mmCIF file of C-alpha atoms and ligand atoms in Angstrom:
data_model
loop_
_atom_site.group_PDB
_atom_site.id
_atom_site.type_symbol
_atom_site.label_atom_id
_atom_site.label_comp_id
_atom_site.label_asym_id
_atom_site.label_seq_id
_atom_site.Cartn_x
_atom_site.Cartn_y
_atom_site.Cartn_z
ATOM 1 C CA UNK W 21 4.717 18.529 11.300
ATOM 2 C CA UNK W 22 3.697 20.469 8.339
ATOM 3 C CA UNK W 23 5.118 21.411 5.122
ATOM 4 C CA UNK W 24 5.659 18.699 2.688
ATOM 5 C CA UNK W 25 3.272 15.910 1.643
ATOM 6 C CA UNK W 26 4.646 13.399 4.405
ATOM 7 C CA UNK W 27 4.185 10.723 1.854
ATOM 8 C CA UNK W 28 6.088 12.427 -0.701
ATOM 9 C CA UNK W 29 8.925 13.187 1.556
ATOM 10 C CA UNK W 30 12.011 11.546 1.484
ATOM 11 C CA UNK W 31 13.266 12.914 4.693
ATOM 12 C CA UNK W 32 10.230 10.787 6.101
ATOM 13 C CA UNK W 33 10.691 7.446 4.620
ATOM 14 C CA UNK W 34 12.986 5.972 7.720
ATOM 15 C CA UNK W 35 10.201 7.611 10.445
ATOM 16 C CA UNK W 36 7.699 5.666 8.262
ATOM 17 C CA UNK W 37 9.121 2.463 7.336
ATOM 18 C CA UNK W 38 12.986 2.477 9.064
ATOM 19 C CA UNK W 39 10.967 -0.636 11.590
ATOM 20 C CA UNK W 40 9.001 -2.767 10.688
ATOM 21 C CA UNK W 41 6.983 -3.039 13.689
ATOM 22 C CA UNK W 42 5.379 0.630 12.860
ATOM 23 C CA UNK W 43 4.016 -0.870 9.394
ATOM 24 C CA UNK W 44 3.008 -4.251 11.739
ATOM 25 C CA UNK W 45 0.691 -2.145 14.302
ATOM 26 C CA UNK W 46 -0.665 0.082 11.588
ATOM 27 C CA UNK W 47 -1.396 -3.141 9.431
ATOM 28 C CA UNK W 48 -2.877 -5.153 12.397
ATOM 29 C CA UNK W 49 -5.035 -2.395 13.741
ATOM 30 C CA UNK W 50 -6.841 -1.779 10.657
ATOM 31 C CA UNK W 51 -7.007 -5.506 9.706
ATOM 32 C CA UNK W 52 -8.987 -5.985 12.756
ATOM 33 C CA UNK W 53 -11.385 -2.796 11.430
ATOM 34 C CA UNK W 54 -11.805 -4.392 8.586
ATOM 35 C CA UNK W 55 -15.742 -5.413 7.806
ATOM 36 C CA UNK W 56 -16.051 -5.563 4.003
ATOM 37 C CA UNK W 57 -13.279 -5.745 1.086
ATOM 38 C CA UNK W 58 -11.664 -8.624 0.119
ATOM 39 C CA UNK W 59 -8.480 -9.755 1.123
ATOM 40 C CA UNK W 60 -5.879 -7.357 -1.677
ATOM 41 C CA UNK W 61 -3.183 -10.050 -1.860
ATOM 42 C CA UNK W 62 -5.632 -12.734 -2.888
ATOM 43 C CA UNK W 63 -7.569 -9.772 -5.088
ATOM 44 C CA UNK W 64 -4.044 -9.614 -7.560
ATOM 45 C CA UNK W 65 -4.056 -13.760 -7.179
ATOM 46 C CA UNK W 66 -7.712 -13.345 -8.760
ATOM 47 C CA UNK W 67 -6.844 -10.698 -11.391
ATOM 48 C CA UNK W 68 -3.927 -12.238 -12.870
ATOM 49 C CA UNK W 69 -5.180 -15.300 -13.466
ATOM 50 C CA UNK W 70 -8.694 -13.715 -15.214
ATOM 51 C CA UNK W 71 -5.953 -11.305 -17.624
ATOM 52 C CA UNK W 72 -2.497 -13.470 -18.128
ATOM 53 C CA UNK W 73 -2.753 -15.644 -20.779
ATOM 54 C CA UNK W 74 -0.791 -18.018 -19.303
ATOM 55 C CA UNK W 75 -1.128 -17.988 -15.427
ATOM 56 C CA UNK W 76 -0.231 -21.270 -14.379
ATOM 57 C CA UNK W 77 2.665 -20.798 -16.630
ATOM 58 C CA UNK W 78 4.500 -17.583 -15.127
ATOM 59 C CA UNK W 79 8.178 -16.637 -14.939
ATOM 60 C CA UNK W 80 9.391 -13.517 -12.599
ATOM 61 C CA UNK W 81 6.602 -11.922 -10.589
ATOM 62 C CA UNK W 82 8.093 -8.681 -9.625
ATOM 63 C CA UNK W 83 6.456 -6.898 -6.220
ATOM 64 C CA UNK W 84 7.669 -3.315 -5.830
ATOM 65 C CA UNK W 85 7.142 -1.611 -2.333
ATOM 66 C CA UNK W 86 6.798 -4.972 -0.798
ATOM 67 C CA UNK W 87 7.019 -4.277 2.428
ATOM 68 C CA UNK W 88 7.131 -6.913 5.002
ATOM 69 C CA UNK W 89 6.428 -9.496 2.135
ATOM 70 C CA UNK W 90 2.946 -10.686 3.219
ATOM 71 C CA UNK W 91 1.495 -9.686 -0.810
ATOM 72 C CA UNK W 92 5.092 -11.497 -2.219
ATOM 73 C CA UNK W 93 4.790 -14.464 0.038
ATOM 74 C CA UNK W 94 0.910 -15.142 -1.491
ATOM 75 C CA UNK W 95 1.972 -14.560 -5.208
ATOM 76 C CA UNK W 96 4.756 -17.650 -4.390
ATOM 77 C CA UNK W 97 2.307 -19.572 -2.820
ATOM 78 C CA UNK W 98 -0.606 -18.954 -5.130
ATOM 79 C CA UNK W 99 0.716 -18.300 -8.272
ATOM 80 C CA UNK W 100 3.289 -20.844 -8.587
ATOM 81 C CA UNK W 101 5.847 -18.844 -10.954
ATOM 82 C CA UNK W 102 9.269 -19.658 -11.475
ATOM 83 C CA UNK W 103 10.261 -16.693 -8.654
ATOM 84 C CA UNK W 104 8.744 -14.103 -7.056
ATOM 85 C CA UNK W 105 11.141 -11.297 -6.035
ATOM 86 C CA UNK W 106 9.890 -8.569 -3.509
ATOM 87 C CA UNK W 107 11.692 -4.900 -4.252
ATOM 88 C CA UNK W 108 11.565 -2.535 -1.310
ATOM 89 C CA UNK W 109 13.412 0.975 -0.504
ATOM 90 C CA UNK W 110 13.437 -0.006 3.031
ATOM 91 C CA UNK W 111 16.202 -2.422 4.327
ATOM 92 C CA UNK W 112 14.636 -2.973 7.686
ATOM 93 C CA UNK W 113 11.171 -4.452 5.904
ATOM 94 C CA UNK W 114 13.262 -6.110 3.360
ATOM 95 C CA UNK W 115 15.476 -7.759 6.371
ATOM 96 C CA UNK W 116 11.647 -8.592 7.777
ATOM 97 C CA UNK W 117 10.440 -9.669 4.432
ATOM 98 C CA UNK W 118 13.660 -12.134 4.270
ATOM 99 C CA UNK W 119 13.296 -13.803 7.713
ATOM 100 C CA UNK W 120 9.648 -14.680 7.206
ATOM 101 C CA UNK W 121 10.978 -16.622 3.779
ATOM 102 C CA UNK W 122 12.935 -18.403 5.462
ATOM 103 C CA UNK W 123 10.503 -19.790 7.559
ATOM 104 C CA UNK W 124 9.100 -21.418 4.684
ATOM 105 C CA UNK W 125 11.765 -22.811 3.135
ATOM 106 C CA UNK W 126 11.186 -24.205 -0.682
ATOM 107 C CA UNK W 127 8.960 -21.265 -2.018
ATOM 108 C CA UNK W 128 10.792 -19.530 -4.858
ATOM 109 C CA UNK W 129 10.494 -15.816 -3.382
ATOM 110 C CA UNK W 130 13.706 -13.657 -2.746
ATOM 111 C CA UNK W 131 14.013 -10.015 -1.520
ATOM 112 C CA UNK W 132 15.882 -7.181 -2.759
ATOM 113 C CA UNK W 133 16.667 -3.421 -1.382
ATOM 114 C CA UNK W 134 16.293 -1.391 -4.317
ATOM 115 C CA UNK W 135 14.168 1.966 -5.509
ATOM 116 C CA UNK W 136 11.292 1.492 -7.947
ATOM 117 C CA UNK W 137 12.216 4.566 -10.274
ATOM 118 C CA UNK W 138 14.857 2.062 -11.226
ATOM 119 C CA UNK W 139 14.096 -1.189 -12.051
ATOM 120 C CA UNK W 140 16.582 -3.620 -10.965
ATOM 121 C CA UNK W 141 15.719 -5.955 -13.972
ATOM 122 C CA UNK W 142 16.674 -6.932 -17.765
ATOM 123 C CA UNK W 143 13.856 -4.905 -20.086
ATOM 124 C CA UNK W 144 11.333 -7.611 -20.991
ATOM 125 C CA UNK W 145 12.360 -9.920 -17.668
ATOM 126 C CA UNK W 146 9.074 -9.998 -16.058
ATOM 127 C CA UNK W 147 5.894 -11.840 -16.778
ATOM 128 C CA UNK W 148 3.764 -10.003 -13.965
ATOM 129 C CA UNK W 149 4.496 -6.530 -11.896
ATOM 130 C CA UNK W 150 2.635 -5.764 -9.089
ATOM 131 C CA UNK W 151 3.018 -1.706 -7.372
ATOM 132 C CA UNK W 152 0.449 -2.223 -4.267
ATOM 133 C CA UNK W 153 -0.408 0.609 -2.013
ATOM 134 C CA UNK W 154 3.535 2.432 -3.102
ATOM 135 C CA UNK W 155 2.799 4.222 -6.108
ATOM 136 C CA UNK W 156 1.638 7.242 -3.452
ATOM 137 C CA UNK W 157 5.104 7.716 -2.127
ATOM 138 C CA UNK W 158 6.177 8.931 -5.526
ATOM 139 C CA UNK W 159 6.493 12.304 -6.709
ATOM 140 C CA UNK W 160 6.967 10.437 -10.270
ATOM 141 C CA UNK W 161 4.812 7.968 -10.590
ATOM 142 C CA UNK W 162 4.855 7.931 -14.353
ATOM 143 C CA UNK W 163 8.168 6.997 -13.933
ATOM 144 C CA UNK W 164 7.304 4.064 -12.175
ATOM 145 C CA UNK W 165 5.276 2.720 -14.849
ATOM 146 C CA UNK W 166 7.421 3.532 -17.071
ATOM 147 C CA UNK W 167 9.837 1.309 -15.515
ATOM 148 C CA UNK W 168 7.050 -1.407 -15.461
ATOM 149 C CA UNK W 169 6.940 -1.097 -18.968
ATOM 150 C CA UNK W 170 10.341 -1.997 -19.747
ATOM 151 C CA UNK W 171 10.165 -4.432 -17.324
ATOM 152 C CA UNK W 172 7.289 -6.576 -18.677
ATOM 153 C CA UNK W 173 7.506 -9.242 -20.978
ATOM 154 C CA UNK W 174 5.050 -8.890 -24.401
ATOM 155 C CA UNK W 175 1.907 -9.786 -22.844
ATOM 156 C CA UNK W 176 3.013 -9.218 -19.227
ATOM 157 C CA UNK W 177 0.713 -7.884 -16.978
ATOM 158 C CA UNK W 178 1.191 -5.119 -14.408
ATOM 159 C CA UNK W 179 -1.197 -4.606 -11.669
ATOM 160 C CA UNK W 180 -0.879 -1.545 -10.160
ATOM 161 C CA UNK W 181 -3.345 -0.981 -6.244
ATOM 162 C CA UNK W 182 -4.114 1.940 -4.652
ATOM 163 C CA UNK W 183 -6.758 4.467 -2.597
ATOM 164 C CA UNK W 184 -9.420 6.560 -2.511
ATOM 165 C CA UNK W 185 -8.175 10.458 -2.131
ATOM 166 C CA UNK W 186 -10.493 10.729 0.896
ATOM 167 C CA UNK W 187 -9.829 7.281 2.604
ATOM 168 C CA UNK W 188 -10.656 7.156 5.920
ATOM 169 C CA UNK W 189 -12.124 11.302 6.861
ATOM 170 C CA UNK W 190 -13.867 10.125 9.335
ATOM 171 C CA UNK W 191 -10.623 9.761 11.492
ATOM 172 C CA UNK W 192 -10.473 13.333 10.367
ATOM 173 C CA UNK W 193 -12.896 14.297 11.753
ATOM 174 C CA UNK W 194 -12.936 12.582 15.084
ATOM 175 C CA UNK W 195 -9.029 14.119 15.013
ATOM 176 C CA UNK W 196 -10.522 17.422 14.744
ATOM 177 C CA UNK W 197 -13.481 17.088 17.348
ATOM 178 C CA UNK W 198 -11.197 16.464 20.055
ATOM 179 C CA UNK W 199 -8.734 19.121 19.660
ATOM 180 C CA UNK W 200 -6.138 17.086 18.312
ATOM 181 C CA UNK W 201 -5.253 18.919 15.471
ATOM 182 C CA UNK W 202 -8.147 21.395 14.710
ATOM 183 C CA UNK W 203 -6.923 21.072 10.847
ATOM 184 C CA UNK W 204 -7.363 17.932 10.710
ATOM 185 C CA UNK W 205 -9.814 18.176 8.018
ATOM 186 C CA UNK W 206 -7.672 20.645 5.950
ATOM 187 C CA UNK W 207 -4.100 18.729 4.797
ATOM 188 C CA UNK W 208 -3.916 17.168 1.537
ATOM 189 C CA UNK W 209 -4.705 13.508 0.898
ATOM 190 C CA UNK W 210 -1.824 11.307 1.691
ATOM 191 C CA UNK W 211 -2.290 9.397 -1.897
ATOM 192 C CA UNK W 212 -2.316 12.860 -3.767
ATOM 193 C CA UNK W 213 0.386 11.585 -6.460
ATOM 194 C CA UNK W 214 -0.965 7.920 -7.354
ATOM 195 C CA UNK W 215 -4.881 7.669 -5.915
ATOM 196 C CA UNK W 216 -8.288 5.690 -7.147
ATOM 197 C CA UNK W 217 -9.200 9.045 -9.887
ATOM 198 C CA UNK W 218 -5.736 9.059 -11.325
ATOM 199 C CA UNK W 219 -4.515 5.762 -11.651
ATOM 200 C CA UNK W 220 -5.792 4.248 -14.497
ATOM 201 C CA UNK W 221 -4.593 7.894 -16.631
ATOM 202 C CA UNK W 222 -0.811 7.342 -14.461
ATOM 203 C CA UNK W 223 -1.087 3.511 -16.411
ATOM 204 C CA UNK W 224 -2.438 4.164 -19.940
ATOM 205 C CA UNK W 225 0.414 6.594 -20.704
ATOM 206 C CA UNK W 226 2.389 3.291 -21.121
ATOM 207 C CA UNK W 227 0.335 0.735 -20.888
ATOM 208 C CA UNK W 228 -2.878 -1.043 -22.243
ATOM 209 C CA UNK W 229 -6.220 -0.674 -19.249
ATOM 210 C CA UNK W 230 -7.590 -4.171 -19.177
ATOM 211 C CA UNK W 231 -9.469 -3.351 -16.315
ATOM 212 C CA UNK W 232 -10.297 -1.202 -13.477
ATOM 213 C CA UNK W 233 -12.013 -2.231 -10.359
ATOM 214 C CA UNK W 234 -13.152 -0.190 -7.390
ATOM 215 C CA UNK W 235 -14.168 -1.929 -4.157
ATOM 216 C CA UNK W 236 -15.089 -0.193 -1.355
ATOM 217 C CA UNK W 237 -13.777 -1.558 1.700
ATOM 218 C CA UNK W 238 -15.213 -0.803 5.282
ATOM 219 C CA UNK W 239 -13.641 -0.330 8.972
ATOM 220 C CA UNK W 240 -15.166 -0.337 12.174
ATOM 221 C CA UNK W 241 -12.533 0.538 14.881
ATOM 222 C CA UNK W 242 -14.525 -0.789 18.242
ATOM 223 C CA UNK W 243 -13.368 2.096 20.487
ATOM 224 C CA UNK W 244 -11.031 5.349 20.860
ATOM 225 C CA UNK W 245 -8.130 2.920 22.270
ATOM 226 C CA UNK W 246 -8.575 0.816 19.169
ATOM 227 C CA UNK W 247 -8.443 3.877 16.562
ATOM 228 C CA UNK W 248 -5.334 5.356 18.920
ATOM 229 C CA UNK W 249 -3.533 2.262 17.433
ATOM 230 C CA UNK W 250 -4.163 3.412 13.621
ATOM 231 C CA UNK W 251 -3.889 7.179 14.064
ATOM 232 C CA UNK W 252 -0.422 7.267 16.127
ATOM 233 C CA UNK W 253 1.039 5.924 12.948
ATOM 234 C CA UNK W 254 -0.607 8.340 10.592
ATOM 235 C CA UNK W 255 1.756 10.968 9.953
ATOM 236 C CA UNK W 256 -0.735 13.514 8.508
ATOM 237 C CA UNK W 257 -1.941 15.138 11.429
ATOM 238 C CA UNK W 258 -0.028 18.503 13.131
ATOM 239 C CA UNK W 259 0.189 16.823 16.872
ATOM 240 C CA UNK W 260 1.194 18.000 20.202
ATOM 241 C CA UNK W 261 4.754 16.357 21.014
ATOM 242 C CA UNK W 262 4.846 12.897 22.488
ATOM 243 C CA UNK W 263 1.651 11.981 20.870
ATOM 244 C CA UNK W 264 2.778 10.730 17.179
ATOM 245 C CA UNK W 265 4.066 7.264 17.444
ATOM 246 C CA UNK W 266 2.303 7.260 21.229
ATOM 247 C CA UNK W 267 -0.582 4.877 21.071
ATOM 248 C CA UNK W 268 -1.796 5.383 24.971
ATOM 249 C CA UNK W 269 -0.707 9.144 24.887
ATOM 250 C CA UNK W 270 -3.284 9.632 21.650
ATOM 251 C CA UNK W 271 -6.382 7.912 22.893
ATOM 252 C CA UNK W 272 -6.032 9.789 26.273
ATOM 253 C CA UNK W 273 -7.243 13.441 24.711
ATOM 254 C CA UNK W 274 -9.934 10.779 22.632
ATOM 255 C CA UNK W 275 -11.485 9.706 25.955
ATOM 256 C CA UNK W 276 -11.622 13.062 27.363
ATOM 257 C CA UNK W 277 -13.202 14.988 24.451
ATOM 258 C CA UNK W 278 -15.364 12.574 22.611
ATOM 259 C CA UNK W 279 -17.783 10.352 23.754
ATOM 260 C CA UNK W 280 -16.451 6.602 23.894
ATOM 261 C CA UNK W 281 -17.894 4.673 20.577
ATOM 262 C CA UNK W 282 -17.310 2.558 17.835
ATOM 263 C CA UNK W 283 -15.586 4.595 14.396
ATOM 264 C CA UNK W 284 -17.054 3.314 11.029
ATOM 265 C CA UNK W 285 -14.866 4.245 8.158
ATOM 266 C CA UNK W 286 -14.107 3.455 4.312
ATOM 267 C CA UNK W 287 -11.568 3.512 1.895
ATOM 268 C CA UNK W 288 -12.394 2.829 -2.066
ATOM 269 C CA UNK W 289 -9.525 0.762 -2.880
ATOM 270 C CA UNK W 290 -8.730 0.454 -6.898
ATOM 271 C CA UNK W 291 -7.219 -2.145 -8.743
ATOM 272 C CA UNK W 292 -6.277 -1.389 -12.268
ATOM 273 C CA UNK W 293 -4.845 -4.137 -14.402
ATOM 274 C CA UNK W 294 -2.455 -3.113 -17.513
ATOM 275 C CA UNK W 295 -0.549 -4.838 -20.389
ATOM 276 C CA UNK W 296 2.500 -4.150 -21.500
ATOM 277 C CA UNK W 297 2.114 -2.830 -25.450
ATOM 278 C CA UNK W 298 4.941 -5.373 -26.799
ATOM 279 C CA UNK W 299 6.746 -2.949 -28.991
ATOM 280 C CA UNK W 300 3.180 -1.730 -30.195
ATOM 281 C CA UNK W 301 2.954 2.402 -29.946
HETATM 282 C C1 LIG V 12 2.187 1.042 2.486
HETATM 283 S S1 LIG V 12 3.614 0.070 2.150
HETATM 284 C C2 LIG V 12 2.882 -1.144 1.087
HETATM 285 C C3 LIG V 12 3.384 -2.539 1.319
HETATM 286 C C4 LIG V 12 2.753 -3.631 0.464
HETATM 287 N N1 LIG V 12 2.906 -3.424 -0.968
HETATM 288 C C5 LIG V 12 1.297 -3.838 0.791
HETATM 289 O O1 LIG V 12 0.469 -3.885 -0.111
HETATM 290 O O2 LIG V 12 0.980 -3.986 1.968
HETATM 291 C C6 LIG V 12 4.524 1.072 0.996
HETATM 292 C C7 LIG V 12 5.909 0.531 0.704
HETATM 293 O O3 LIG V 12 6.503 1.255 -0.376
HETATM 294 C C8 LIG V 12 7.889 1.320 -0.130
HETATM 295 N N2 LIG V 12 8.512 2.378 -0.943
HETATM 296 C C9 LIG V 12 8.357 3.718 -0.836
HETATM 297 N N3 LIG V 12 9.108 4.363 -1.747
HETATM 298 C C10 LIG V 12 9.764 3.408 -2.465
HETATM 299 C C11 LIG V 12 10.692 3.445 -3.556
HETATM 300 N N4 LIG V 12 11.114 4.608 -4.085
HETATM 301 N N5 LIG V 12 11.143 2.270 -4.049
HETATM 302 C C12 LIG V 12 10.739 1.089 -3.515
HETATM 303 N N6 LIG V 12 9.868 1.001 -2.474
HETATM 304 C C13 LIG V 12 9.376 2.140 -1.948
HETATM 305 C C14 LIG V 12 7.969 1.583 1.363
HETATM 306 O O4 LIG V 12 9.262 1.308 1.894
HETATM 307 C C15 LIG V 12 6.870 0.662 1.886
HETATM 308 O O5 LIG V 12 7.336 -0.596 2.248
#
């Protein structure tokens, strides 16, 4: 599986996120890592409301890359704005996203199919954008924000989430100590294009810097069946067939190889909040 940032690649995006159970298991694994960081979804709750100057007052909250709609479903419910629509690429999360509104019926939060180098939106529509965790799947990322910038109202905020370059190397490096893929160490970052060093540049091309936050948040996987979970979804790694994808298959090489025992790893994760220049140069 090598050759082109896996991330970057558009011939990957269905492997990656054509189900939405794949983003489910890799979400739930490392949820139940998780020992310090707070919770991002409430993070963005916290950071618009310090830098909009009207937060109880918002209109359209855009969320590009969505997802499943857990981040969408907390700006509705926290935030109160007059709608919350959740953009995706993927029709199979958006279809996910959808079903889980409907399950709470009153909240003003649609979903829409749509690509984020291309705004689905009337310049000046949005009070707040939010590009969590997605900026990394673009080879343009200033494109992306340039979109945010027509998008935003004067004064609208964007707040734009991503990761450290070397998140998580110690899964690296346990990949590499049992044979897995002896290069483990070696392939390029998955976040290469939009990553905690180069996000805040990627924003003030168009936008004013309010503020820039690191966190560093922590993971302790309790055993090599638990860290199977995360890695068979991590599409960096050059494996032997049947193992990608193959939860039980991956941990089996784990047990024989390594010694059984709990994986501590960290991710900075970097929240950089923006306004829209209003006409201003
Ligand atoms: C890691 S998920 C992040 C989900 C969510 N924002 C979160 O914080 O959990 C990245 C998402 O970006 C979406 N994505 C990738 N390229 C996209 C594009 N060109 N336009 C819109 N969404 C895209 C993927 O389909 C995927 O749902």
């Amino acid at each position: 599986m090598s050759g082109a940032n896996p991330f970057l690649d558009p011939a990957r995006q269905e492997e990656l996120y054509g189900h939405a159970s794949r983003l489910a298991g890799r979400s739930n694994a490392l949820m139940r890592a998780k020992t310090t960081g707070r919770p991002v979804p409430d993070t963005i709750v916290g950071l618009v409301r310090a830098h909009h100057e009207r937060p109880d007052r918002l209109g359209l909250v855009l969320d590009l890359g969505c997802g499943r709609g857990t981040s969408s479903l907390t700006f509705a419910q926290e935030l109160r704005p007059r709608r919350v629509v959740g953009l995706d690429a993927a029709p199979a999360l958006i279809e996910h996203a959808l079903q889980r509104a409907r399950r709470m019926p009153g909240l003003p939060v649609s979903f829409l199919q749509g690509d984020f180098h291309l705004l689905p939106v009337a310049a000046g529509s949005c009070d707040v954008v939010v590009a969590a965790f997605c900026l990394y799947h673009s080879p343009r990322p200033q494109t992306v924000v340039a979109e945010i910038d027509r998008a935003l109202a004067p004064g609208g905020l964007a707040v734009l989430v991503t990761k450290g370059l070397d998140s998580y190397r110690e899964m690296d490096q346990l990949v590499a100590a049992a044979g897995l893929d002896p290069r483990a160490e070696e392939h390029e970052s998955l976040y290469v294009s939009a990553h905690s060093g180069n996000l805040a540049g990627l924003a003030a091309v168009s936008l004013d810097v309010l503020a820039v936050e690191d966190e560093e948040h922590s993971f302790t996987f309790d055993c090599h069946d638990h860290v199977a979970e995360y890695l068979a979804t991590n599409p960096k790694y050059d494996l032997a067939p049947g193992l990608y994808g193959n939860p039980g298959a991956l941990a089996a090489p784990l047990h024989e190889f390594v010694p059984d025992r709990p994986l501590t790893t960290q991710s900075i994760v970097t929240f950089v909040v923006a306004r829209s220049r209003g006409g201003r140069p």
